[in-house]
Amino acid sequence: MTKFKIGDSVRVRYYGRLPLIRHSAIVIDK
C-alpha cells in the first residue's frame, strides 16, 4: 500500500490538474 499512499499524496498535491492526476493513476496502476 506504499505506492497507493504516494499516489494519493501526489493527487492532493497537484489537485486541479487533469494531466497530473492522470499520470498519478498510471503510476498507481503499475
Backbone as JSON, one array per atom type, in Angstrom:
{
  "sequence": "MTKFKIGDSVRVRYYGRLPLIRHSAIVIDK",
  "N": [[0.84, -1.21, 0.0], [2.18, 1.07, -0.2], [2.78, 2.38, -2.6], [0.26, 3.2, -3.34], [-0.33, 5.06, -1.36], [1.6, 7.02, -1.91], [0.76, 7.84, -4.45], [-1.74, 8.9, -3.79], [-0.98, 11.08, -2.26], [0.36, 12.64, -4.14], [-1.75, 13.22, -5.78], [-3.32, 14.89, -4.21], [-1.51, 16.92, -3.84], [-1.09, 17.93, -6.42], [-3.66, 18.74, -7.03], [-6.37, 19.54, -9.13], [-5.29, 19.52, -11.56], [-5.68, 17.94, -14.55], [-3.95, 16.39, -16.32], [-1.81, 15.79, -14.57], [-3.08, 14.33, -12.54], [-3.91, 12.22, -14.07], [-1.48, 11.03, -14.78], [-0.64, 10.22, -12.27], [-2.47, 8.21, -11.73], [-1.63, 6.29, -13.53], [0.85, 5.59, -12.47], [0.06, 4.43, -10.05], [-1.34, 2.3, -11.05], [0.65, 0.79, -12.2]],
  "CA": [[0.0, 0.0, 0.0], [3.07, 2.24, -0.2], [2.6, 3.08, -3.87], [-1.06, 3.85, -3.32], [-0.22, 6.23, -0.48], [2.38, 8.04, -2.64], [-0.11, 8.35, -5.5], [-2.77, 9.73, -3.16], [-0.33, 12.33, -1.84], [0.62, 13.41, -5.36], [-3.04, 13.69, -6.28], [-3.71, 16.04, -3.38], [-0.51, 17.97, -4.07], [-1.35, 18.54, -7.73], [-5.1, 18.68, -7.24], [-6.85, 20.58, -10.03], [-4.65, 19.34, -12.88], [-6.1, 16.67, -15.14], [-2.79, 15.62, -16.78], [-1.03, 15.29, -13.43], [-3.87, 13.28, -11.89], [-3.89, 11.08, -14.98], [-0.16, 10.42, -14.65], [-0.62, 9.58, -10.96], [-3.25, 6.98, -11.85], [-0.79, 5.32, -14.24], [1.88, 5.13, -11.53], [-0.59, 3.53, -9.09], [-1.73, 1.1, -11.79], [1.85, -0.02, -12.48]],
  "C": [[0.87, 1.26, 0.0], [2.86, 3.05, -1.47], [1.28, 3.84, -3.87], [-1.01, 5.13, -2.5], [0.51, 7.37, -1.22], [1.5, 8.67, -3.71], [-1.17, 9.28, -4.92], [-2.19, 11.09, -2.79], [-0.11, 13.23, -3.06], [-0.68, 14.0, -5.87], [-3.47, 14.94, -5.51], [-2.78, 17.22, -3.66], [-0.81, 18.7, -5.38], [-2.85, 18.48, -8.04], [-5.55, 19.83, -8.13], [-6.22, 20.46, -11.41], [-5.01, 17.97, -13.43], [-4.9, 15.83, -15.58], [-2.0, 15.01, -15.62], [-1.77, 14.15, -12.74], [-3.83, 12.02, -12.76], [-2.56, 10.32, -14.83], [-0.09, 9.64, -13.32], [-1.34, 8.24, -11.03], [-2.4, 5.9, -12.53], [0.26, 4.75, -13.28], [1.27, 4.14, -10.54], [-0.92, 2.21, -9.78], [-0.52, 0.19, -11.99], [2.33, -0.63, -11.17]]
}
